[in-house]
């Protein structure tokens, strides 16, 4: 059984001296900016304890239900912070 998965991609700009940015492509094929460099992305991954699907927190659709369950168990403070940021974004725009 194959399962569709979102992707995390390093995006290299025309200026080859610049560090690659990290973007997230959700299952709807929308692209969402995650971090200005791999180092920043790795720090985010550590903050989310590497829970599979944590990147969805930075997309409008949010993390999938399974990722939210794992985050609720292992890093509830990150889930709460991400939910508050999403609510603030909805209220502001």
C-alpha atoms as one frame of an Amber mdcrd trajectory, in Angstrom:
protein
   0.000   0.000   0.000   1.423   3.360  -0.966   0.485   6.480   0.905   0.659
  10.008  -0.448   3.064  12.152   1.542   3.857  15.823   1.647   7.391  16.874
   0.748  10.068  19.076   2.222  12.353  20.594  -0.402  15.539  22.629  -0.443
  15.056  25.501  -2.894  18.164  27.004  -4.425  17.812  30.561  -5.719  19.629
  31.949  -8.771  22.377  33.305  -6.511  24.303  30.089  -5.884  26.208  31.585
  -2.940  23.026  31.950  -0.896  21.973  29.114   1.383  19.030  27.075   0.099
  15.642  27.867   1.613  13.400  25.133   2.972   9.840  24.868   1.617   7.006
  22.460   2.329   4.677  21.100  -0.352   1.381  19.864   1.068  -0.862  17.213
  -0.453  -2.826  19.911  -2.322   0.459  20.841  -4.070   0.628  24.200  -2.314
   4.071  25.500  -1.347   4.726  26.930   2.116   7.901  28.604   3.345   9.454
  26.893   6.376  12.925  28.296   6.979  15.680  30.460   5.455  18.283  27.683
   5.782  18.668  24.010   6.610  20.080  24.932  10.014  16.908  26.855  10.919
  14.778  24.012   9.562  16.704  21.512  11.675  16.131  23.647  14.768  12.392
  23.646  14.041  12.495  19.869  13.598  14.213  19.484  16.970  11.673  21.801
  18.626   8.900  19.576  17.223  10.872  16.458  18.283  10.879  15.234  14.691
   7.236  14.167  14.855   6.204  12.956  11.408   4.093  15.630   9.717   4.999
  18.545  11.990   5.634  20.679   8.897   1.879  20.817   8.322   1.643  23.220
  11.246   3.109  25.853   8.931   0.542  25.306   6.166  -3.001  26.737   6.152
  -4.502  23.239   6.335  -2.565  22.489   9.519  -1.019  19.239  10.649  -2.912
  16.041   9.916  -4.841  14.394  12.780  -2.227  11.696  13.378   0.584  14.264
  13.614  -1.541  16.321  16.002  -2.036  13.263  18.238   1.703  12.584  18.373
   2.417  16.255  19.026  -0.186  16.296  21.798   1.695  13.409  23.416   5.328
  14.449  22.864   5.393  18.226  22.399   2.085  19.761  23.536   3.682  23.183
  24.027   4.592  23.341  20.307   1.089  22.259  19.304  -0.392  24.952  21.532
   1.972  27.614  20.172   1.230  26.608  16.571  -2.534  26.654  17.215  -2.304
  30.128  18.775  -0.305  31.413  15.806  -2.883  29.972  13.382  -5.744  31.601
  15.304  -3.937  34.950  15.281  -3.347  34.681  11.523  -7.036  33.943  10.922
  -8.109  36.869  13.097  -5.710  39.243  11.379  -6.533  38.313   7.819
